[in-house]
Short mmCIF file of C-alpha atoms and ligand atoms in Angstrom, two decimals:
data_model
loop_
_atom_site.label_atom_id
_atom_site.label_comp_id
_atom_site.label_asym_id
_atom_site.label_seq_id
_atom_site.Cartn_x
_atom_site.Cartn_y
_atom_site.Cartn_z
CA MET A 1 -22.65 -60.04 -23.25
CA GLU A 2 -21.71 -58.62 -26.41
CA ARG A 3 -23.75 -55.58 -28.13
CA THR A 4 -24.90 -55.64 -32.05
CA TYR A 5 -25.65 -53.01 -34.38
CA LEU A 6 -29.32 -53.20 -35.96
CA MET A 7 -31.30 -51.06 -38.09
CA VAL A 8 -34.91 -50.95 -39.87
CA LYS A 9 -33.82 -50.21 -43.12
CA PRO A 10 -36.27 -47.30 -45.23
CA ASP A 11 -38.57 -49.90 -47.01
CA GLY A 12 -39.43 -51.07 -43.02
CA VAL A 13 -39.39 -47.62 -41.36
CA GLN A 14 -42.08 -46.52 -45.02
CA ARG A 15 -43.80 -50.16 -43.81
CA ASN A 16 -44.60 -49.08 -40.68
CA LEU A 17 -42.73 -52.51 -39.44
CA ALA A 18 -40.43 -50.69 -37.37
CA GLY A 19 -42.15 -51.35 -34.21
CA GLU A 20 -42.81 -54.69 -34.86
CA ILE A 21 -39.61 -55.45 -35.82
CA ILE A 22 -37.93 -53.88 -32.15
CA SER A 23 -40.34 -55.96 -30.89
CA ARG A 24 -38.67 -59.07 -32.32
CA PHE A 25 -35.91 -58.37 -30.42
CA GLU A 26 -37.13 -57.11 -26.69
CA LYS A 27 -39.61 -60.05 -26.63
CA LYS A 28 -36.80 -62.63 -27.68
CA GLY A 29 -34.84 -60.61 -24.06
CA TYR A 30 -32.12 -59.32 -25.83
CA LYS A 31 -31.70 -55.00 -24.09
CA ILE A 32 -31.74 -52.03 -26.07
CA VAL A 33 -29.20 -50.02 -25.02
CA GLY A 34 -29.67 -47.28 -28.01
CA LEU A 35 -32.09 -46.51 -30.32
CA LYS A 36 -32.78 -43.41 -32.98
CA MET A 37 -34.61 -42.17 -36.54
CA PHE A 38 -32.55 -40.68 -38.69
CA ARG A 39 -31.51 -40.29 -42.37
CA MET A 40 -28.38 -41.40 -43.61
CA SER A 41 -25.87 -39.29 -45.57
CA ARG A 42 -24.95 -40.55 -49.03
CA GLU A 43 -20.94 -39.84 -47.23
CA LEU A 44 -22.03 -42.24 -43.91
CA ALA A 45 -23.81 -44.69 -46.47
CA GLU A 46 -20.80 -45.33 -48.26
CA LYS A 47 -18.55 -46.06 -45.50
CA HIS A 48 -21.14 -48.09 -43.30
CA TYR A 49 -21.01 -50.13 -47.09
CA GLY A 50 -17.58 -49.30 -48.09
CA GLU A 51 -16.81 -53.36 -48.23
CA HIS A 52 -19.21 -53.61 -51.54
CA ALA A 53 -18.16 -50.64 -53.11
CA GLY A 54 -17.06 -51.57 -56.77
CA LYS A 55 -19.72 -54.12 -56.39
CA PRO A 56 -22.74 -53.91 -59.33
CA PHE A 57 -25.11 -53.38 -56.53
CA PHE A 58 -22.88 -50.85 -54.60
CA GLU A 59 -24.79 -47.83 -56.33
CA SER A 60 -29.21 -48.44 -56.28
CA LEU A 61 -27.32 -50.28 -52.09
CA VAL A 62 -26.72 -46.23 -51.40
CA ASP A 63 -29.32 -45.01 -53.08
CA TYR A 64 -31.08 -47.29 -51.20
CA ILE A 65 -30.27 -47.46 -47.60
CA THR A 66 -30.64 -43.32 -47.91
CA SER A 67 -33.42 -42.95 -49.57
CA GLY A 68 -36.08 -42.16 -46.31
CA PRO A 69 -34.81 -42.70 -42.36
CA VAL A 70 -33.74 -45.52 -40.79
CA VAL A 71 -34.36 -46.55 -37.45
CA ALA A 72 -31.02 -47.38 -35.90
CA MET A 73 -30.34 -49.57 -32.84
CA VAL A 74 -27.60 -51.75 -30.06
CA ILE A 75 -29.16 -54.14 -28.26
CA GLU A 76 -26.75 -56.21 -25.88
CA GLY A 77 -26.96 -59.88 -24.46
CA LYS A 78 -25.56 -63.53 -25.16
CA ASP A 79 -24.22 -63.57 -28.72
CA ALA A 80 -26.32 -60.90 -29.86
CA VAL A 81 -24.38 -60.97 -33.30
CA SER A 82 -25.05 -64.29 -34.08
CA ALA A 83 -28.71 -64.80 -32.73
CA ALA A 84 -29.86 -61.28 -34.28
CA ARG A 85 -28.40 -62.55 -37.80
CA ASP A 86 -30.75 -66.02 -37.32
CA MET A 87 -33.39 -63.80 -36.13
CA MET A 88 -33.08 -61.67 -39.18
CA GLY A 89 -32.76 -64.62 -41.52
CA ALA A 90 -30.61 -64.75 -45.05
CA THR A 91 -29.79 -61.64 -47.48
CA ASN A 92 -32.02 -62.86 -49.95
CA PRO A 93 -35.69 -62.78 -48.20
CA LEU A 94 -36.97 -65.90 -50.46
CA LYS A 95 -33.92 -67.74 -49.20
CA ALA A 96 -34.57 -67.30 -45.43
CA ALA A 97 -35.37 -69.29 -43.08
CA PRO A 98 -39.77 -69.37 -42.46
CA GLY A 99 -40.25 -67.14 -39.76
CA THR A 100 -37.38 -64.83 -39.57
CA ILE A 101 -37.53 -61.16 -40.44
CA ARG A 102 -36.52 -61.07 -43.48
CA ASN A 103 -38.48 -64.35 -44.49
CA SER A 104 -41.79 -62.42 -43.23
CA TYR A 105 -41.66 -59.18 -43.75
CA GLY A 106 -39.32 -59.22 -48.17
CA ILE A 107 -39.06 -60.65 -50.78
CA GLU A 108 -36.04 -58.98 -52.54
CA ILE A 109 -32.69 -58.57 -51.72
CA GLY A 110 -32.36 -55.03 -52.06
CA ARG A 111 -35.25 -54.72 -50.06
CA ASN A 112 -34.75 -56.71 -46.82
CA VAL A 113 -36.37 -54.83 -43.88
CA ILE A 114 -33.11 -55.24 -41.93
CA HIS A 115 -29.31 -54.60 -41.22
CA GLY A 116 -27.30 -56.63 -38.73
CA SER A 117 -23.87 -56.33 -37.82
CA ASP A 118 -22.16 -59.71 -39.14
CA SER A 119 -19.32 -59.65 -36.89
CA PRO A 120 -18.63 -58.68 -33.20
CA ALA A 121 -15.42 -56.34 -35.31
CA SER A 122 -18.31 -55.26 -36.93
CA ALA A 123 -20.93 -54.29 -34.52
CA ALA A 124 -18.27 -52.73 -32.74
CA ARG A 125 -17.20 -50.54 -36.19
CA GLU A 126 -20.71 -50.02 -36.60
CA ILE A 127 -21.74 -49.02 -33.12
CA SER A 128 -19.40 -46.62 -32.97
CA LEU A 129 -19.91 -45.19 -37.04
CA PHE A 130 -23.84 -44.75 -35.79
CA PHE A 131 -24.33 -43.88 -32.22
CA LYS A 132 -21.72 -41.32 -29.82
CA GLU A 133 -21.02 -42.74 -26.99
CA GLU A 134 -23.09 -40.89 -24.58
CA GLU A 135 -26.24 -42.26 -26.79
CA ILE A 136 -25.52 -45.84 -25.42
CA ILE A 137 -27.38 -46.00 -21.85
CA GLU A 138 -26.09 -48.36 -19.57
CA TYR A 139 -28.86 -49.54 -17.46
CA SER A 140 -30.14 -52.59 -15.05
CA ARG A 141 -32.85 -54.16 -15.77
CA ASP A 142 -34.61 -56.52 -13.19
CA VAL A 143 -35.93 -58.84 -15.91
CA ASP A 144 -32.61 -59.45 -16.70
CA ARG A 145 -32.91 -62.98 -13.70
CA TRP A 146 -36.07 -64.03 -16.27
CA ILE A 147 -34.10 -63.96 -18.68
CA TYR A 148 -30.77 -65.32 -17.71
CA GLU A 149 -30.10 -67.68 -15.33
P1 DAT B 1 -26.44 -58.44 -45.82
O1 DAT B 1 -26.99 -57.50 -45.40
O2 DAT B 1 -26.76 -59.70 -45.34
O3 DAT B 1 -25.41 -58.70 -44.63
P2 DAT B 1 -24.41 -58.08 -47.17
O4 DAT B 1 -23.70 -57.56 -46.39
O5 DAT B 1 -23.75 -59.20 -48.29
O6 DAT B 1 -25.81 -59.04 -46.77
O7 DAT B 1 -24.97 -56.77 -48.44
C1 DAT B 1 -25.80 -56.11 -47.95
C2 DAT B 1 -26.81 -55.76 -48.71
O8 DAT B 1 -26.61 -55.54 -50.08
C3 DAT B 1 -27.76 -56.63 -48.13
O9 DAT B 1 -28.47 -56.36 -47.45
C4 DAT B 1 -28.85 -56.34 -49.82
C5 DAT B 1 -27.77 -56.12 -51.10
N1 DAT B 1 -26.59 -57.20 -51.91
C6 DAT B 1 -26.16 -58.18 -51.42
N2 DAT B 1 -25.65 -58.84 -52.04
C7 DAT B 1 -26.58 -58.45 -53.36
C8 DAT B 1 -26.91 -58.79 -54.26
N3 DAT B 1 -26.51 -59.94 -55.43
N4 DAT B 1 -27.51 -57.92 -55.38
C9 DAT B 1 -28.60 -56.82 -54.61
N5 DAT B 1 -27.97 -56.41 -53.12
C10 DAT B 1 -27.37 -57.26 -53.20
MG1 MG B 2 -23.26 -57.57 -44.44
#
């Protein structure tokens, strides 16, 4: 089982899409093991998006992600990292496959509604950046036997 870090970005929260987006991962069968709302500091945003420092969109990306509260979650399940990326769709919502979250709810690349870790290594880094160990809840679900064979 794998864990990934997902985050409804400030536009998603403002547009009342947080519940809808959380729901997609719940309904697929992934287990939520961490969930919270917070507003990101500039310092944390620059750390989170460190790989993009120096790119032309970096400043506006940091402005955007710190512009309001985000809803962050850690989900757990089989191939969670790549499956969540597939469910999100391409970075540019207009290029995202129909039915994906970004395709369904977004238009512009700078307002693409959701973040998700792009590899198991990024997932580990981002989970520890945003969640304390005690904020990740380990529990068993009876329904898992109807989700996994
Ligand atoms: P993703 O969020 O799909 O992992 P990324 O890590 O390449 O994409 O970029 C992080 C965010 O930065 C992305 O969600 C939106 C923004 N972004 C990326 N490329 C951009 C570009 N060319 N112009 C404007 N914003 C961009
Ligand atoms: Mg990325």
